Amino acid sequence: MTASHILVVDDEPDIRVLICEILEDENYRVTVAENGHVARKVWQTDPPDLLLLDIWMPDIDGISLLQEWTQGPTKEAPVIMMSGHGTVETAVQATRLGAFDYIEKPLSMAKLLLTVEKALANAHQSSSPPGGSELSFSPIEPVGKSTLMTRLREQARRMADNNAPILLIGEPGSGKSLFAQYLHATCTSRREGPFVTVNIAGLAPESQQLKLFGKNLNCQYQPGILARARTGTVFLDGIEALSPNSQRRLYALIDAANSTSTGVAEQCFPRLVTATSVDLNQLVEAGRFRENLYYQLSVLPLFIPPLRERCEDIPELLNYFVDLLVEQEGLPYRHFSVAAQNRLRNHNWPGNVLELRNLVRRLLIVGKGTEIDLAEVEASLEPISVSGTPLSIDLGLPLREAREQFERLYLEHKLRETGGNVGKAAKLVEMERTHLYRKLRSLGIDTKRLGNQE
């Protein structure tokens, strides 16, 4: 497959170099431009599949370039806007003019890569013929043959085709997001529509309103997610973090949808799945969550059990995540011994399925040999230590210095774990490799020295 071509337009050399390095590491073909004049030349001679466009530049602003791109004879490649001094109005204007998304500086490379991936996937789907298989949503069935999980899947399937809101309740890491996807995929009237996830806790109150409900600007309405995804499913994770104003507006929208006929409601309002890890009843009693909205959202409650209550599913989950990570990340295949599986069946799993997945990932990255034995599992479950002693931080230090001390100890430990292999360590700590190299240099960590301590 031909690598997607991405044009990065930014007047800051450091930003251009950093983004270029990161995207090339992800196997994209990248061209950079320091101003609008160079950008125009590039897209005329070698049209990109996606633009990363800064707003503030010396010769022409990014909004004007966005207008030129979207109104010109282009192949409708998506545009992601970037700015360190933007406002909500600027973001609304950019999306109204056709930008796929808007990212604030300083850039989070993880968010940037995810947005790039989504933009390219969205462009690919838009150019695919209607009804093609690429537009379908593949069901991801939650793993587990225990009685508890069998009943839970059956309950989810019964709920799927009902248009009432569903509230997923469970501990962090228990798999609420996966069940939201499963509900969408098994809903016959919605599964051909979009599935959109919104992490409410990660949004400021004003961003919640803009993202969910849209905004009127210069007498033009810029729709939010609830309008754009009306034929599909919207998953609101961390619903307890919804601001009072957003609670009021969401209640009004659901109430309006409930007052219309069933067929019309399905066309004007998405299937709503929400999730929480807290007791919403307590928030209602404390006056922090609207009681009427709570009753609207919890018409169909679905309780996702913690992993410790279905320990018989752990061997199947281990095999599932090994196969998944080998396929998705190209990690070496390893299998768990019976003794190792039995030990993990008896672990308490405070982080639930997410903790189990991370453990499997760590063992595939740093382990050796084809079998994961009991000793290796025991070592992976021990608290992090440095040189055999508990990791300690001098609490008398200022915050910045204490943080640097922790980062140094933590990264040195991860490098010892991987034998000094920065690529493996980057996967363990979930950082882009380029970022990790720079962090190691700033902390004065010698990777070769740590790699020779085995």
CSV table of C-alpha atoms in Angstrom, one decimal:
chain,number,residue,atom,x,y,z
A,1,MET,CA,0.0,0.0,0.0
A,2,THR,CA,1.3,3.5,-0.9
A,3,ALA,CA,2.2,5.6,2.1
A,4,SER,CA,-0.2,8.5,2.8
A,5,HIS,CA,1.3,11.9,1.9
A,6,ILE,CA,1.1,14.5,4.7
A,7,LEU,CA,1.9,18.2,4.2
A,8,VAL,CA,3.0,20.0,7.4
A,9,VAL,CA,2.7,23.8,7.2
A,10,ASP,CA,4.3,25.6,10.1
A,11,ASP,CA,6.7,28.6,10.4
A,12,GLU,CA,8.4,27.1,13.5
A,13,PRO,CA,11.4,24.9,12.4
A,14,ASP,CA,11.4,22.8,15.6
A,15,ILE,CA,7.7,22.0,15.2
A,16,ARG,CA,8.2,21.0,11.6
A,17,VAL,CA,11.2,18.8,12.3
A,18,LEU,CA,9.5,17.1,15.3
A,19,ILE,CA,6.2,16.4,13.5
A,20,CYS,CA,8.1,15.2,10.4
A,21,GLU,CA,10.2,12.8,12.5
A,22,ILE,CA,7.2,11.4,14.3
A,23,LEU,CA,5.1,10.9,11.2
A,24,GLU,CA,8.0,9.3,9.2
A,25,ASP,CA,8.5,6.9,12.1
A,26,GLU,CA,4.8,5.9,11.6
A,27,ASN,CA,5.6,5.2,7.9
A,28,TYR,CA,3.9,8.3,6.4
A,29,ARG,CA,5.4,10.3,3.5
A,30,VAL,CA,5.9,13.8,4.8
A,31,THR,CA,6.6,17.2,3.1
A,32,VAL,CA,7.1,20.3,5.2
A,33,ALA,CA,6.5,24.0,4.3
A,34,GLU,CA,7.5,27.0,6.3
A,35,ASN,CA,4.9,29.4,4.9
A,36,GLY,CA,1.8,29.6,2.6
A,37,HIS,CA,3.8,30.3,-0.5
A,38,VAL,CA,5.7,27.0,-0.2
A,39,ALA,CA,2.6,25.1,0.8
A,40,ARG,CA,0.8,26.3,-2.4
A,41,LYS,CA,3.7,25.0,-4.6
A,42,VAL,CA,3.6,21.6,-2.8
A,43,TRP,CA,-0.1,21.0,-3.2
A,44,GLN,CA,0.0,22.1,-6.8
A,45,THR,CA,2.8,19.7,-7.8
A,46,ASP,CA,2.3,16.9,-5.3
A,47,PRO,CA,-1.2,17.1,-3.7
A,48,PRO,CA,-1.2,15.7,-0.2
A,49,ASP,CA,-3.6,13.2,1.4
A,50,LEU,CA,-3.8,15.3,4.5
A,51,LEU,CA,-2.7,18.8,5.7
A,52,LEU,CA,-1.4,19.8,9.1
A,53,LEU,CA,-1.9,23.6,9.0
A,54,ASP,CA,-0.7,26.2,11.5
A,55,ILE,CA,-2.9,29.2,11.9
A,56,TRP,CA,-0.5,32.0,12.6
A,57,MET,CA,2.3,32.5,10.0
A,58,PRO,CA,4.1,35.5,8.7
A,59,ASP,CA,2.9,35.6,5.1
A,60,ILE,CA,-0.7,34.3,5.3
A,61,ASP,CA,-2.8,32.9,8.1
A,62,GLY,CA,-3.9,29.3,8.1
A,63,ILE,CA,-7.6,30.1,8.0
A,64,SER,CA,-7.1,31.8,4.6
A,65,LEU,CA,-5.0,28.9,3.4
A,66,LEU,CA,-7.8,26.5,4.6
A,67,GLN,CA,-10.3,28.4,2.5
A,68,GLU,CA,-8.0,28.2,-0.6
A,69,TRP,CA,-7.5,24.5,-0.1
A,70,THR,CA,-11.2,23.6,0.4
A,71,GLN,CA,-12.5,25.9,-2.4
A,72,GLY,CA,-9.8,25.0,-4.9
A,73,PRO,CA,-9.6,22.0,-7.3
A,74,THR,CA,-8.3,19.7,-4.7
A,75,LYS,CA,-9.0,16.0,-4.1
A,76,GLU,CA,-10.8,17.0,-0.8
A,77,ALA,CA,-8.0,15.9,1.5
A,78,PRO,CA,-8.7,16.5,5.2
A,79,VAL,CA,-7.1,19.4,7.1
A,80,ILE,CA,-6.1,19.5,10.7
A,81,MET,CA,-5.5,23.0,12.1
A,82,MET,CA,-2.8,23.7,14.8
A,83,SER,CA,-2.4,26.7,17.0
A,84,GLY,CA,-0.9,27.8,20.3
A,85,HIS,CA,-3.0,31.0,20.5
A,86,GLY,CA,-6.4,30.0,19.3
A,87,THR,CA,-9.8,30.6,20.7
A,88,VAL,CA,-13.1,28.8,20.6
A,89,GLU,CA,-14.3,31.1,17.8
A,90,THR,CA,-11.2,30.3,15.8
A,91,ALA,CA,-11.8,26.6,16.2
A,92,VAL,CA,-15.5,27.0,15.2
A,93,GLN,CA,-14.5,29.0,12.1
A,94,ALA,CA,-12.0,26.4,11.1
A,95,THR,CA,-14.4,23.5,11.4
A,96,ARG,CA,-17.1,25.6,9.6
A,97,LEU,CA,-14.7,26.1,6.7
A,98,GLY,CA,-14.1,22.4,6.5
A,99,ALA,CA,-11.3,21.5,8.8
A,100,PHE,CA,-11.4,17.9,10.1
A,101,ASP,CA,-10.2,18.9,13.6
A,102,TYR,CA,-8.4,21.5,15.6
A,103,ILE,CA,-5.4,20.8,17.9
A,104,GLU,CA,-3.9,23.2,20.4
A,105,LYS,CA,-0.2,23.7,21.0
A,106,PRO,CA,1.9,22.5,22.7
A,107,LEU,CA,1.1,19.4,20.7
A,108,SER,CA,0.4,16.1,22.2
A,109,MET,CA,2.0,13.7,19.7
A,110,ALA,CA,-0.3,10.8,20.8
A,111,LYS,CA,-3.3,13.0,20.1
A,112,LEU,CA,-1.8,14.2,16.9
A,113,LEU,CA,-1.2,10.7,15.6
A,114,LEU,CA,-4.7,9.5,16.6
A,115,THR,CA,-6.3,12.5,14.8
A,116,VAL,CA,-4.2,11.9,11.7
A,117,GLU,CA,-5.2,8.3,11.7
A,118,LYS,CA,-8.9,9.2,12.1
A,119,ALA,CA,-8.8,11.9,9.4
A,120,LEU,CA,-7.2,9.6,6.9
A,121,ALA,CA,-9.6,6.8,7.7
A,122,ASN,CA,-12.5,9.1,7.4
A,123,ALA,CA,-11.3,10.4,4.0
A,124,HIS,CA,-10.9,6.8,2.8
A,125,GLN,CA,-14.4,5.9,3.9
A,126,SER,CA,-15.9,9.0,2.3
A,127,SER,CA,-14.3,8.1,-1.0
A,128,SER,CA,-15.4,4.4,-0.8
A,129,PRO,CA,-18.6,3.4,-2.7
A,130,PRO,CA,-21.8,3.5,-0.6
A,131,GLY,CA,-22.7,0.2,1.0
A,132,GLY,CA,-19.1,-1.1,0.7
A,133,SER,CA,-17.8,-3.3,3.4
A,134,GLU,CA,-15.3,-0.7,4.6
A,135,LEU,CA,-18.2,1.3,6.0
A,136,SER,CA,-19.5,-1.5,8.1
A,137,PHE,CA,-18.7,-1.7,11.8
A,138,SER,CA,-17.2,-5.1,12.8
A,139,PRO,CA,-18.6,-6.4,16.1
A,140,ILE,CA,-16.0,-6.9,18.8
A,141,GLU,CA,-17.6,-9.5,21.1
A,142,PRO,CA,-16.5,-9.1,24.8
A,143,VAL,CA,-14.3,-12.1,25.6
A,144,GLY,CA,-15.2,-14.7,28.3
A,145,LYS,CA,-17.2,-18.0,28.6
A,146,SER,CA,-18.0,-17.6,32.3
A,147,THR,CA,-21.7,-17.6,33.3
A,148,LEU,CA,-21.4,-14.0,34.2
A,149,MET,CA,-20.1,-12.9,30.8
A,150,THR,CA,-22.5,-15.1,28.9
A,151,ARG,CA,-25.4,-13.5,30.7
A,152,LEU,CA,-24.0,-10.0,30.2
A,153,ARG,CA,-23.6,-10.4,26.5
A,154,GLU,CA,-27.2,-11.8,26.2
A,155,GLN,CA,-28.4,-8.8,28.2
A,156,ALA,CA,-26.5,-6.4,25.9
A,157,ARG,CA,-27.9,-8.0,22.8
A,158,ARG,CA,-31.5,-7.6,24.2
A,159,MET,CA,-30.8,-3.9,24.9
A,160,ALA,CA,-29.1,-3.2,21.6
A,161,ASP,CA,-32.2,-2.7,19.4
A,162,ASN,CA,-34.1,-0.6,21.9
A,163,ASN,CA,-33.5,3.1,21.3
A,164,ALA,CA,-33.5,4.1,25.0
A,165,PRO,CA,-30.3,5.4,26.5
A,166,ILE,CA,-28.0,2.9,28.1
A,167,LEU,CA,-25.9,3.6,31.2
A,168,LEU,CA,-22.8,1.4,31.6
A,169,ILE,CA,-21.6,1.1,35.2
A,170,GLY,CA,-18.3,-0.4,36.2
A,171,GLU,CA,-14.9,0.1,37.7
A,172,PRO,CA,-12.1,1.8,35.7
A,173,GLY,CA,-10.6,-0.6,33.2
A,174,SER,CA,-13.5,-3.1,33.3
A,175,GLY,CA,-14.4,-2.8,29.6
A,176,LYS,CA,-17.2,-0.3,29.4
A,177,SER,CA,-15.9,1.1,26.1
A,178,LEU,CA,-15.8,-2.3,24.5
A,179,PHE,CA,-19.4,-3.0,25.6
A,180,ALA,CA,-20.4,0.4,24.1
A,181,GLN,CA,-18.9,-0.7,20.7
A,182,TYR,CA,-20.6,-4.1,21.0
A,183,LEU,CA,-24.0,-2.4,21.6
A,184,HIS,CA,-23.5,-0.3,18.5
A,185,ALA,CA,-22.3,-3.2,16.4
A,186,THR,CA,-25.3,-5.4,17.3
A,187,CYS,CA,-27.9,-2.7,16.8
A,188,THR,CA,-29.5,-3.4,13.4
A,189,SER,CA,-30.9,0.1,12.9
A,190,ARG,CA,-27.7,2.0,14.0
A,191,ARG,CA,-24.6,-0.1,13.2
A,192,GLU,CA,-24.3,1.4,9.7
A,193,GLY,CA,-24.1,4.9,11.2
A,194,PRO,CA,-21.0,6.4,13.0
A,195,PHE,CA,-19.8,5.4,16.4
A,196,VAL,CA,-18.4,8.4,18.2
A,197,THR,CA,-16.6,8.4,21.6
A,198,VAL,CA,-16.4,11.5,23.8
A,199,ASN,CA,-14.3,11.5,27.0
A,200,ILE,CA,-16.3,14.0,29.0
A,201,ALA,CA,-13.7,14.2,31.8
A,202,GLY,CA,-11.1,15.3,29.3
A,203,LEU,CA,-13.0,18.4,28.2
A,204,ALA,CA,-13.3,21.8,29.7
A,205,PRO,CA,-17.0,23.0,30.3
A,206,GLU,CA,-16.9,25.3,27.3
A,207,SER,CA,-15.4,22.6,25.1
A,208,GLN,CA,-18.1,20.2,26.2
A,209,GLN,CA,-20.8,22.6,24.9
A,210,LEU,CA,-19.0,23.1,21.6
A,211,LYS,CA,-18.2,19.5,21.0
A,212,LEU,CA,-21.6,18.1,21.9
A,213,PHE,CA,-24.0,20.7,20.9
A,214,GLY,CA,-22.2,22.9,18.3
A,215,LYS,CA,-22.5,26.7,18.1
A,216,ASN,CA,-24.1,29.5,16.1
A,217,LEU,CA,-21.5,31.8,14.6
A,218,ASN,CA,-22.3,34.7,12.3
A,219,CYS,CA,-25.8,33.4,11.9
A,220,GLN,CA,-24.5,30.0,10.7
A,221,TYR,CA,-25.0,26.8,12.8
A,222,GLN,CA,-21.9,24.6,13.3
A,223,PRO,CA,-23.4,21.2,14.4
A,224,GLY,CA,-21.9,19.3,17.3
A,225,ILE,CA,-21.4,15.6,17.6
A,226,LEU,CA,-25.0,14.9,18.8
A,227,ALA,CA,-26.2,16.3,15.5
A,228,ARG,CA,-23.5,15.0,13.2
A,229,ALA,CA,-23.8,11.4,14.5
A,230,ARG,CA,-27.6,11.3,14.7
A,231,THR,CA,-27.9,8.1,12.7
A,232,GLY,CA,-25.4,6.2,14.8
A,233,THR,CA,-24.2,5.9,18.4
A,234,VAL,CA,-22.6,8.5,20.7
A,235,PHE,CA,-20.7,7.1,23.7
A,236,LEU,CA,-20.2,9.6,26.5
A,237,ASP,CA,-17.5,8.2,28.8
A,238,GLY,CA,-17.2,9.7,32.3
A,239,ILE,CA,-20.7,11.2,32.2
A,240,GLU,CA,-20.3,12.3,35.8
A,241,ALA,CA,-18.0,15.1,34.6
A,242,LEU,CA,-20.7,16.8,32.5
A,243,SER,CA,-21.0,20.5,33.5
A,244,PRO,CA,-24.3,21.9,34.8
A,245,ASN,CA,-25.0,23.8,31.5
A,246,SER,CA,-24.2,20.7,29.5
A,247,GLN,CA,-26.5,18.6,31.7
A,248,ARG,CA,-29.3,21.0,31.2
A,249,ARG,CA,-28.9,21.1,27.4
A,250,LEU,CA,-28.5,17.3,27.1
A,251,TYR,CA,-31.7,16.8,29.2
A,252,ALA,CA,-33.6,19.2,26.9
A,253,LEU,CA,-32.4,17.4,23.8
A,254,ILE,CA,-33.3,13.9,25.1
A,255,ASP,CA,-36.7,15.2,26.3
A,256,ALA,CA,-37.4,16.7,22.8
A,257,ALA,CA,-36.3,13.4,21.1
A,258,ASN,CA,-38.6,11.4,23.5
A,259,SER,CA,-41.6,13.6,22.6
A,260,THR,CA,-41.4,12.7,18.8
A,261,SER,CA,-42.4,9.6,17.1
A,262,THR,CA,-40.0,6.6,17.2
A,263,GLY,CA,-39.1,6.7,13.5
A,264,VAL,CA,-38.5,10.5,13.6
A,265,ALA,CA,-36.5,10.3,16.8
A,266,GLU,CA,-34.1,7.7,15.4
A,267,GLN,CA,-33.4,10.1,12.5
A,268,CYS,CA,-32.8,13.2,14.5
A,269,PHE,CA,-31.0,12.0,17.6
A,270,PRO,CA,-28.3,9.4,18.1
A,271,ARG,CA,-28.4,6.3,20.2
A,272,LEU,CA,-26.9,7.4,23.5
A,273,VAL,CA,-24.6,5.2,25.6
A,274,THR,CA,-23.1,6.7,28.7
A,275,ALA,CA,-20.6,5.3,31.2
A,276,THR,CA,-19.5,6.0,34.7
A,277,SER,CA,-17.2,4.5,37.4
A,278,VAL,CA,-18.9,6.4,40.3
A,279,ASP,CA,-22.2,6.2,42.0
A,280,LEU,CA,-24.4,8.8,40.2
A,281,ASN,CA,-27.0,8.5,42.9
A,282,GLN,CA,-24.6,10.1,45.4
A,283,LEU,CA,-23.9,13.0,42.9
A,284,VAL,CA,-27.6,13.5,42.6
A,285,GLU,CA,-28.1,13.6,46.3
A,286,ALA,CA,-25.2,16.1,46.6
A,287,GLY,CA,-26.8,18.3,43.9
A,288,ARG,CA,-23.9,17.8,41.5
A,289,PHE,CA,-25.9,15.9,38.9
A,290,ARG,CA,-29.4,16.6,37.6
A,291,GLU,CA,-31.9,14.0,38.9
A,292,ASN,CA,-34.1,14.2,35.8
A,293,LEU,CA,-31.1,13.6,33.5
A,294,TYR,CA,-30.0,10.7,35.6
A,295,TYR,CA,-33.4,9.0,35.2
A,296,GLN,CA,-33.2,9.7,31.4
A,297,LEU,CA,-29.8,8.2,31.0
A,298,SER,CA,-30.3,5.1,33.2
A,299,VAL,CA,-33.4,3.7,31.5
A,300,LEU,CA,-31.3,0.6,30.6
A,301,PRO,CA,-28.5,0.2,33.2
A,302,LEU,CA,-25.8,-2.4,32.4
A,303,PHE,CA,-23.4,-3.4,35.2
A,304,ILE,CA,-19.9,-4.4,33.9
A,305,PRO,CA,-18.4,-6.7,36.6
A,306,PRO,CA,-14.8,-6.3,37.8
A,307,LEU,CA,-12.3,-9.0,36.5
A,308,ARG,CA,-11.8,-10.5,39.9
A,309,GLU,CA,-15.5,-11.7,39.8
A,310,ARG,CA,-15.0,-13.7,36.6
A,311,CYS,CA,-11.5,-15.1,37.1
A,312,GLU,CA,-12.4,-18.2,35.0
A,313,ASP,CA,-12.2,-15.9,32.0
A,314,ILE,CA,-8.6,-15.0,32.6
A,315,PRO,CA,-6.9,-17.8,30.5
A,316,GLU,CA,-9.1,-16.9,27.5
A,317,LEU,CA,-8.3,-13.2,28.0
A,318,LEU,CA,-4.6,-13.9,28.1
A,319,ASN,CA,-4.7,-15.8,24.8
A,320,TYR,CA,-6.9,-13.1,23.3
A,321,PHE,CA,-4.5,-10.3,24.1
A,322,VAL,CA,-1.4,-12.2,23.1
A,323,ASP,CA,-3.0,-12.8,19.6
A,324,LEU,CA,-4.2,-9.2,19.4
A,325,LEU,CA,-0.9,-7.6,20.3
A,326,VAL,CA,1.1,-9.9,18.1
A,327,GLU,CA,-1.2,-8.9,15.2
A,328,GLN,CA,-1.5,-5.2,15.9
A,329,GLU,CA,1.9,-4.3,17.2
A,330,GLY,CA,4.1,-7.0,15.7
A,331,LEU,CA,5.3,-8.2,19.1
A,332,PRO,CA,6.8,-11.7,19.4
A,333,TYR,CA,4.4,-14.5,20.1
A,334,ARG,CA,4.7,-16.1,23.6
A,335,HIS,CA,2.3,-18.4,25.5
A,336,PHE,CA,1.6,-18.6,29.2
A,337,SER,CA,2.4,-21.8,31.1
A,338,VAL,CA,-0.4,-23.5,33.0
A,339,ALA,CA,1.2,-22.4,36.3
A,340,ALA,CA,1.5,-18.8,35.1
A,341,GLN,CA,-2.2,-18.8,34.1
A,342,ASN,CA,-3.2,-20.2,37.4
A,343,ARG,CA,-1.3,-17.5,39.3
A,344,LEU,CA,-3.0,-14.8,37.3
A,345,ARG,CA,-6.4,-16.4,37.9
A,346,ASN,CA,-5.8,-15.7,41.6
A,347,HIS,CA,-4.5,-12.1,41.2
A,348,ASN,CA,-6.9,-9.4,42.5
A,349,TRP,CA,-6.7,-7.2,39.3
A,350,PRO,CA,-7.4,-3.8,40.8
A,351,GLY,CA,-7.0,-2.3,37.2
A,352,ASN,CA,-9.3,-5.0,35.7
A,353,VAL,CA,-9.0,-5.9,32.0
A,354,LEU,CA,-6.9,-2.9,31.3
A,355,GLU,CA,-4.3,-4.0,33.8
A,356,LEU,CA,-4.3,-7.5,32.3
A,357,ARG,CA,-3.8,-6.2,28.8
A,358,ASN,CA,-0.9,-4.0,29.9
A,359,LEU,CA,0.7,-6.9,31.7
A,360,VAL,CA,0.5,-9.1,28.6
A,361,ARG,CA,2.0,-6.3,26.5
A,362,ARG,CA,4.9,-5.8,29.0
A,363,LEU,CA,5.7,-9.5,29.0
A,364,LEU,CA,5.7,-9.8,25.2
A,365,ILE,CA,8.0,-6.7,24.9
A,366,VAL,CA,10.6,-7.5,27.6
A,367,GLY,CA,10.5,-11.3,27.9
A,368,LYS,CA,12.6,-13.9,26.2
A,369,GLY,CA,11.7,-17.4,24.9
A,370,THR,CA,8.3,-18.6,23.7
A,371,GLU,CA,6.9,-19.5,27.1
A,372,ILE,CA,5.9,-17.1,30.0
A,373,ASP,CA,6.5,-19.1,33.2
A,374,LEU,CA,5.4,-18.6,36.8
A,375,ALA,CA,8.6,-16.8,37.9
A,376,GLU,CA,8.3,-14.2,35.1
A,377,VAL,CA,4.7,-13.6,36.1
A,378,GLU,CA,5.6,-13.2,39.8
A,379,ALA,CA,8.3,-10.7,38.9
A,380,SER,CA,5.9,-8.7,36.7
A,381,LEU,CA,3.4,-8.4,39.6
A,382,GLU,CA,5.9,-7.1,42.1
A,383,PRO,CA,5.9,-3.4,42.9
A,384,ILE,CA,8.4,-1.3,40.9
A,385,SER,CA,11.7,-1.1,42.7
A,386,VAL,CA,15.2,0.2,41.9
A,387,SER,CA,18.2,-1.9,42.9
A,388,GLY,CA,16.0,-4.1,45.0
A,389,THR,CA,14.7,-1.3,47.2
A,390,PRO,CA,11.3,0.5,47.0
A,391,LEU,CA,11.4,3.4,44.7
A,392,SER,CA,11.5,6.5,46.8
A,393,ILE,CA,11.3,10.2,46.1
A,394,ASP,CA,12.7,13.0,48.3
A,395,LEU,CA,9.4,14.7,49.3
A,396,GLY,CA,11.4,17.8,50.5
A,397,LEU,CA,12.2,18.8,46.9
A,398,PRO,CA,10.3,21.4,44.9
A,399,LEU,CA,7.7,19.8,42.6
A,400,ARG,CA,9.7,20.2,39.4
A,401,GLU,CA,12.8,18.6,40.9
A,402,ALA,CA,10.8,15.8,42.5
A,403,ARG,CA,9.1,15.0,39.2
A,404,GLU,CA,12.5,14.9,37.4
A,405,GLN,CA,13.8,12.5,40.1
A,406,PHE,CA,10.8,10.2,39.6
A,407,GLU,CA,11.1,10.3,35.8
A,408,ARG,CA,14.8,9.4,36.0
A,409,LEU,CA,14.3,6.5,38.4
A,410,TYR,CA,11.2,5.3,36.4
A,411,LEU,CA,12.9,5.4,33.0
A,412,GLU,CA,16.1,3.9,34.3
A,413,HIS,CA,14.0,1.0,35.6
A,414,LYS,CA,12.2,0.5,32.3
A,415,LEU,CA,15.5,0.6,30.4
A,416,ARG,CA,17.0,-2.1,32.7
A,417,GLU,CA,13.9,-4.1,32.0
A,418,THR,CA,14.4,-3.9,28.3
A,419,GLY,CA,18.2,-4.3,28.3
A,420,GLY,CA,18.7,-0.7,27.2
A,421,ASN,CA,16.4,-1.1,24.2
A,422,VAL,CA,14.8,2.4,23.8
A,423,GLY,CA,12.3,1.1,21.2
A,424,LYS,CA,11.0,-1.5,23.7
A,425,ALA,CA,11.0,1.0,26.5
A,426,ALA,CA,9.0,3.5,24.5
A,427,LYS,CA,6.3,0.9,24.0
A,428,LEU,CA,6.3,0.0,27.7
A,429,VAL,CA,5.9,3.7,28.8
A,430,GLU,CA,3.6,4.5,25.9
A,431,MET,CA,5.7,7.4,24.6
A,432,GLU,CA,6.7,8.1,21.0
A,433,ARG,CA,10.3,7.0,20.5
A,434,THR,CA,11.5,10.5,19.5
A,435,HIS,CA,10.0,12.0,22.6
A,436,LEU,CA,11.6,9.3,24.8
A,437,TYR,CA,15.0,9.9,23.3
A,438,ARG,CA,14.7,13.6,24.0
A,439,LYS,CA,13.5,13.0,27.6
A,440,LEU,CA,16.4,10.6,28.2
A,441,ARG,CA,18.9,13.2,26.9
A,442,SER,CA,17.3,15.9,29.1
A,443,LEU,CA,17.6,13.7,32.2
A,444,GLY,CA,21.2,12.7,31.3
A,445,ILE,CA,20.4,8.9,31.2
A,446,ASP,CA,23.0,6.7,29.5
A,447,THR,CA,21.1,4.0,27.7
A,448,LYS,CA,24.2,2.0,26.9
A,449,ARG,CA,25.3,1.8,30.5
A,450,LEU,CA,21.9,0.5,31.6
A,451,GLY,CA,21.8,-2.0,28.8
A,452,ASN,CA,25.1,-3.5,30.0
A,453,GLN,CA,23.9,-4.2,33.5
A,454,GLU,CA,22.3,-7.6,32.9
